[in-house]
C-alpha cells in the first residue's frame, strides 16, 4: 500500500505561505496599535547632537515640556554633542525602535554630513524614519556696513569689478556651499574663508576682517544693531523677521534657494501608530501661541509640515546635497 505523501502541491504551498504572511502582517499591525494605545508608559528622551544653548537644543526644549503635558510622561532633552552632531545621531540609530529614544536632528547631520564624511555611524535612510518637520532655519547674506553695497545687484557689480578680491566668511559646510552656489548662479569670483563655526565667522564679519558673511538667523542681533547689513535671504519667500529683505530670487539670482531644517526622527522599525501619535500631538503643540512666540524669539520658523511633505523634502535633499558638496569639494571642518 502506497504511503500518503507528506508533500503539498505548489498551489497549496503558495496558499499556506500567503496565509502566513498575512497573519504576520496582521500581528505586526496589532502589536503596533497595542503599543500606541499604551504609549508612552515611561519617560521619553529627545536626543540632541549639540551642546545646550544652540538652536537645535532650544527647539527641543521648546516642545519637550508641552509634549510632556500632553502625553503624561516626562520628556527629557539629552545632549550628546561631538563630531558635528554625528555622535548623537549614531546613538539614536542604535536605540530600540519603541518611541522612547528620539532624535532632534538637522539637515546638517541628516543630509549634508553624507557628502562631507567618507564614513558615518549611521545611514539616514536605513536607520531613521521622520516623525515631524520642526523648523526652517533661514540663511542670510550680510555685509559689513563699510562695504559700499546695499543690494545683491550692487554686490555682483562690485565682485565683477574686483574678481577674486572679495571674500565671504562661512562657518559651516552648508554656508560655504550656499556661497558657492551664489557664485555659480551670479557668475562672480568671490573667495571663501572658512571658520570653525558660525560664531567666529560672524565675529570676523562684524570686525570687518571679511566683508561678506553667509550665516543663519543667529546674526539677527548684529543686523538689528547695525553691525551688519542684510542683502538677501535664501528662502522661497520673504523672512517674516526681515520683511524688507528680498529673497535671492527676488534679488535677481535664482537657484540659490537653501532652507536648512530641524526635524524629529525615530529609529527605523518604530511602529507607525507611535509615529502618528507623536506627529499629531506635536502639530497641536505648534498651534499654541506661546510656542509660536518662542520660535519667533529664537528666529527659527516653526513650521510643522505634514509628514508626507517632510518625507518628500528629506528625499529631495538627500538626492541633491551630498553629491553637490562632493562636487564642490567641500569637506567637514
Coordinates of C-alpha atoms in Angstrom, one line a residue:
X1 CA 0.0 0.0 0.0
X2 CA 1.4 3.4 -1.0
X3 CA 2.0 5.7 1.9
X4 CA 0.3 9.1 1.8
X5 CA 2.6 11.8 0.7
X6 CA 3.6 14.5 3.2
X7 CA 4.2 17.0 0.5
X8 CA 1.8 19.6 -0.6
X9 CA 1.1 20.8 -4.1
X10 CA 2.5 24.1 -5.3
X11 CA -0.8 25.9 -5.1
X12 CA -1.4 24.6 -1.6
X13 CA 2.2 25.7 -0.5
X14 CA 1.6 29.2 -2.0
X15 CA -1.7 29.4 -0.2
X16 CA -0.1 28.5 3.1
X17 CA 2.7 30.9 2.6
X18 CA 0.3 33.7 1.7
X19 CA -1.9 33.0 4.7
X20 CA 1.2 33.0 6.9
X21 CA 2.4 36.3 5.5
X22 CA -1.0 37.9 6.1
X23 CA -1.0 36.5 9.6
X24 CA 2.4 38.0 10.4
X25 CA 1.3 41.4 8.9
X26 CA -1.9 41.4 11.0
X27 CA 0.1 40.5 14.1
X28 CA 2.6 43.3 13.4
X29 CA -0.2 45.8 12.9
X30 CA -1.9 44.6 16.1
X31 CA 1.3 45.0 18.1
X32 CA 1.8 48.5 16.7
X33 CA -1.7 49.5 17.6
X34 CA -1.3 48.0 21.0
X35 CA 2.0 49.8 21.6
X36 CA 0.4 53.1 20.6
X37 CA -2.5 52.6 23.0
X38 CA -0.2 52.2 26.0
X39 CA 2.4 54.7 24.7
X40 CA 4.1 56.3 26.5
X41 CA 4.5 54.2 29.6
X42 CA 7.8 55.7 30.7
X43 CA 9.9 58.9 30.1
X44 CA 10.8 59.8 26.5
X45 CA 14.3 61.1 25.6
X46 CA 14.8 63.7 22.9
X47 CA 18.5 63.4 21.9
X48 CA 20.3 66.5 20.6
X49 CA 23.7 66.1 19.0
X50 CA 24.7 69.6 20.1
X51 CA 25.6 71.4 23.3
X52 CA 22.9 73.1 25.4
X53 CA 22.0 76.6 24.3
X54 CA 22.2 76.3 20.5
X55 CA 19.3 76.5 18.1
X56 CA 18.6 72.8 17.9
X57 CA 18.7 72.5 21.7
X58 CA 16.3 75.4 22.0
X59 CA 13.9 73.8 19.6
X60 CA 13.9 70.6 21.6
X61 CA 13.4 72.5 24.9
X62 CA 10.5 74.5 23.4
X63 CA 8.5 71.4 22.6
X64 CA 9.6 69.0 25.4
X65 CA 7.5 70.4 28.3
X66 CA 4.4 70.8 26.1
X67 CA 4.8 67.2 24.8
X68 CA 5.2 66.0 28.4
X69 CA 2.0 67.7 29.4
X70 CA 0.0 66.1 26.6
X71 CA 1.5 62.6 26.9
X72 CA 1.5 62.5 30.7
X73 CA 5.2 61.4 30.9
X74 CA 8.5 63.2 31.3
X75 CA 10.1 64.3 28.1
X76 CA 13.8 64.8 28.7
X77 CA 16.2 66.6 26.4
X78 CA 19.5 64.7 26.4
X79 CA 22.5 66.5 24.8
X80 CA 25.1 64.2 23.2
X81 CA 27.4 66.6 21.3
X82 CA 30.5 65.7 19.3
X83 CA 31.8 65.2 15.8
X84 CA 29.4 67.8 14.3
X85 CA 26.4 66.0 16.0
X86 CA 27.1 62.7 14.3
X87 CA 27.8 61.0 17.7
X88 CA 24.3 61.8 19.0
X89 CA 22.8 60.7 15.7
X90 CA 24.7 57.4 15.7
X91 CA 23.5 56.8 19.3
X92 CA 19.8 57.1 18.3
X93 CA 20.3 55.0 15.2
X94 CA 21.2 52.0 17.5
X95 CA 18.4 52.7 20.0
X96 CA 15.4 50.4 20.4
X97 CA 12.6 51.3 18.0
X98 CA 10.0 51.8 20.7
X99 CA 9.4 55.5 20.6
X100 CA 11.3 56.3 23.8
X101 CA 14.5 57.5 22.3
X102 CA 14.1 60.1 19.5
X103 CA 16.4 62.4 17.7
X104 CA 16.0 66.1 17.2
X105 CA 18.2 66.4 14.1
X106 CA 19.0 69.0 11.5
X107 CA 19.7 68.8 7.8
X108 CA 23.4 69.3 8.6
X109 CA 23.9 65.9 10.1
X110 CA 21.0 64.1 8.5
X111 CA 21.8 65.2 4.9
X112 CA 24.9 67.3 4.4
X113 CA 27.1 65.1 6.5
X114 CA 26.6 62.3 4.0
X115 CA 28.6 64.4 1.5
X116 CA 31.3 65.5 4.0
X117 CA 32.4 62.3 5.6
X118 CA 33.6 59.0 4.0
X119 CA 32.1 57.0 6.8
X120 CA 29.3 57.7 9.3
X121 CA 28.0 55.7 12.3
X122 CA 24.5 55.8 10.7
X123 CA 22.6 55.7 7.4
X124 CA 19.8 58.4 7.4
X125 CA 17.6 56.4 5.0
X126 CA 18.0 53.0 6.6
X127 CA 18.3 53.9 10.3
X128 CA 15.6 56.5 10.7
X129 CA 12.1 57.4 9.9
X130 CA 10.9 61.0 10.0
X131 CA 8.3 62.0 12.6
X132 CA 7.9 65.8 12.3
X133 CA 9.3 68.8 10.5
X134 CA 10.0 71.2 13.3
X135 CA 11.6 74.4 12.0
X136 CA 13.0 76.0 8.9
X137 CA 16.2 77.9 9.6
X138 CA 16.8 80.8 7.1
X139 CA 20.2 81.7 5.7
X140 CA 21.2 85.3 5.2
X141 CA 23.7 87.1 3.1
X142 CA 25.0 90.1 5.0
X143 CA 27.9 92.6 4.6
X144 CA 29.9 94.9 6.8
X145 CA 28.5 98.4 6.7
X146 CA 31.8 99.7 5.3
X147 CA 31.2 97.7 2.1
X148 CA 29.7 100.1 -0.4
X149 CA 26.7 97.9 -1.4
X150 CA 23.1 97.8 -0.3
X151 CA 21.8 95.1 -2.6
X152 CA 22.7 91.8 -4.2
X153 CA 22.9 93.6 -7.6
X154 CA 25.5 96.1 -6.3
X155 CA 27.4 93.2 -4.7
X156 CA 27.6 91.4 -8.0
X157 CA 28.7 94.6 -9.8
X158 CA 31.5 95.1 -7.2
X159 CA 32.6 91.4 -7.4
X160 CA 32.8 91.6 -11.2
X161 CA 34.8 94.8 -10.9
X162 CA 37.2 93.1 -8.5
X163 CA 37.3 89.4 -9.4
X164 CA 39.0 87.2 -6.7
X165 CA 39.5 90.2 -4.4
X166 CA 36.2 90.0 -2.5
X167 CA 35.9 87.4 0.4
X168 CA 33.0 85.8 2.2
X169 CA 33.1 84.1 5.6
X170 CA 31.4 80.8 6.3
X171 CA 31.2 78.8 9.5
X172 CA 29.7 75.6 8.3
X173 CA 29.8 73.4 5.2
X174 CA 26.3 74.3 4.0
X175 CA 27.0 78.0 4.5
X176 CA 30.0 77.6 2.3
X177 CA 28.0 75.6 -0.3
X178 CA 25.4 78.3 -0.4
X179 CA 28.1 80.9 -1.1
X180 CA 29.5 78.7 -3.8
X181 CA 26.0 78.3 -5.4
X182 CA 25.7 82.0 -5.4
X183 CA 29.0 82.4 -7.1
X184 CA 27.9 79.9 -9.8
X185 CA 24.5 81.5 -10.4
X186 CA 25.7 85.1 -10.3
X187 CA 28.8 84.4 -12.4
X188 CA 31.2 86.0 -9.9
X189 CA 34.6 85.1 -8.3
X190 CA 34.3 85.6 -4.5
X191 CA 36.7 83.7 -2.3
X192 CA 35.5 81.7 0.7
X193 CA 37.2 82.0 4.1
X194 CA 36.2 79.1 6.3
X195 CA 35.9 79.4 10.1
X196 CA 35.4 76.7 12.7
X197 CA 31.8 77.6 13.5
X198 CA 29.3 80.3 12.7
X199 CA 30.3 82.5 15.7
X200 CA 33.9 83.2 14.6
X201 CA 32.7 83.7 11.0
X202 CA 30.2 86.4 12.2
X203 CA 32.8 87.9 14.5
X204 CA 35.2 88.3 11.6
X205 CA 32.5 89.9 9.5
X206 CA 31.5 92.3 12.3
X207 CA 35.1 93.3 12.7
X208 CA 35.4 94.0 9.0
X209 CA 38.1 91.3 8.5
X210 CA 35.8 89.7 5.9
X211 CA 33.3 92.0 4.2
X212 CA 30.6 89.4 3.4
X213 CA 29.2 86.5 5.5
X214 CA 26.7 83.7 4.8
X215 CA 25.1 82.7 8.1
X216 CA 21.9 81.7 9.8
X217 CA 19.2 83.7 11.6
X218 CA 21.7 83.8 14.6
X219 CA 23.0 87.1 13.1
X220 CA 19.7 88.9 13.7
X221 CA 21.2 90.7 16.8
X222 CA 24.1 92.1 14.7
X223 CA 21.7 93.1 12.0
X224 CA 19.4 94.9 14.4
X225 CA 22.4 96.7 16.0
X226 CA 23.6 97.9 12.6
X227 CA 26.8 95.9 12.8
X228 CA 25.9 94.0 9.7
X229 CA 23.6 94.8 6.7
X230 CA 21.4 92.1 5.3
X231 CA 21.2 91.8 1.5
X232 CA 19.1 88.7 0.8
X233 CA 17.7 85.5 2.4
X234 CA 17.8 82.1 0.7
X235 CA 14.2 81.1 1.3
X236 CA 11.5 80.8 -1.3
X237 CA 9.5 83.5 0.3
X238 CA 10.4 86.5 2.5
X239 CA 11.5 86.0 6.1
X240 CA 8.9 87.4 8.5
X241 CA 11.6 88.8 10.8
X242 CA 13.3 90.7 7.9
X243 CA 10.3 91.6 5.8
X244 CA 12.1 94.3 3.8
X245 CA 14.9 92.0 2.7
X246 CA 14.3 90.2 -0.6
X247 CA 14.8 86.6 -1.4
X248 CA 17.8 85.7 -3.5
X249 CA 15.4 85.0 -6.4
X250 CA 13.8 88.4 -6.0
X251 CA 17.2 90.0 -5.9
X252 CA 17.9 88.5 -9.4
X253 CA 19.8 85.3 -8.6
X254 CA 17.5 82.3 -8.9
X255 CA 18.8 78.8 -8.0
X256 CA 20.1 79.8 -4.5
X257 CA 17.1 78.6 -2.5
X258 CA 18.5 76.9 0.6
X259 CA 16.3 76.2 3.6
X260 CA 18.1 74.1 6.3
X261 CA 15.6 72.5 8.7
X262 CA 15.3 70.8 12.1
X263 CA 13.2 67.6 12.4
X264 CA 12.2 64.9 14.8
X265 CA 13.3 61.3 13.9
X266 CA 12.7 57.9 15.3
X267 CA 14.8 54.7 14.8
X268 CA 13.6 52.6 11.9
X269 CA 11.1 50.0 12.9
X270 CA 9.3 52.2 15.3
X271 CA 5.5 51.4 15.0
X272 CA 3.7 53.7 12.6
X273 CA 1.0 54.2 15.2
X274 CA 3.5 55.7 17.6
X275 CA 4.9 58.0 14.9
X276 CA 1.4 59.2 14.0
X277 CA 0.6 59.8 17.7
X278 CA 3.8 61.9 18.2
X279 CA 3.1 63.8 15.0
X280 CA -0.5 64.7 15.9
X281 CA 0.5 65.8 19.4
X282 CA 3.3 68.0 18.0
X283 CA 1.0 69.6 15.4
X284 CA -1.3 70.6 18.2
X285 CA 1.6 72.0 20.2
X286 CA 2.8 74.1 17.3
X287 CA -0.6 75.9 17.3
X288 CA -0.1 77.2 20.8
X289 CA 0.6 81.0 20.9
X290 CA 3.4 80.7 23.5
X291 CA 5.2 78.1 21.3
X292 CA 4.8 80.4 18.3
X293 CA 6.3 83.3 20.3
X294 CA 9.3 81.2 21.5
X295 CA 10.2 80.2 18.0
X296 CA 9.8 83.8 16.7
X297 CA 12.1 85.0 19.5
X298 CA 14.7 82.5 18.5
X299 CA 14.5 83.5 14.8
X300 CA 13.5 80.0 13.6
X301 CA 10.4 79.4 11.6
X302 CA 8.2 77.0 13.4
X303 CA 6.8 75.0 10.5
X304 CA 5.1 71.6 11.2
X305 CA 4.9 70.3 7.6
X306 CA 2.6 67.3 7.1
X307 CA 4.6 64.0 7.5
X308 CA 4.3 63.2 3.8
X309 CA 5.8 66.6 2.8
X310 CA 8.6 66.2 5.3
X311 CA 9.4 62.7 3.9
X312 CA 9.4 64.1 0.4
X313 CA 11.7 67.1 1.4
X314 CA 14.1 64.7 3.1
X315 CA 14.2 62.5 0.0
X316 CA 14.8 65.6 -2.3
X317 CA 17.6 66.9 0.0
X318 CA 19.3 63.5 0.1
X319 CA 19.3 63.4 -3.6
X320 CA 20.7 66.9 -4.0
X321 CA 23.1 67.9 -1.3
X322 CA 25.6 65.1 -0.6
X323 CA 26.6 64.9 -4.3
X324 CA 26.7 68.7 -4.6
X325 CA 29.0 69.0 -1.6
X326 CA 31.3 66.4 -3.1
X327 CA 31.2 68.2 -6.5
X328 CA 32.1 71.5 -4.8
X329 CA 34.9 69.7 -3.0
X330 CA 33.7 70.9 0.4
X331 CA 34.7 68.8 3.4
X332 CA 33.9 68.8 7.1
X333 CA 35.6 71.5 9.1

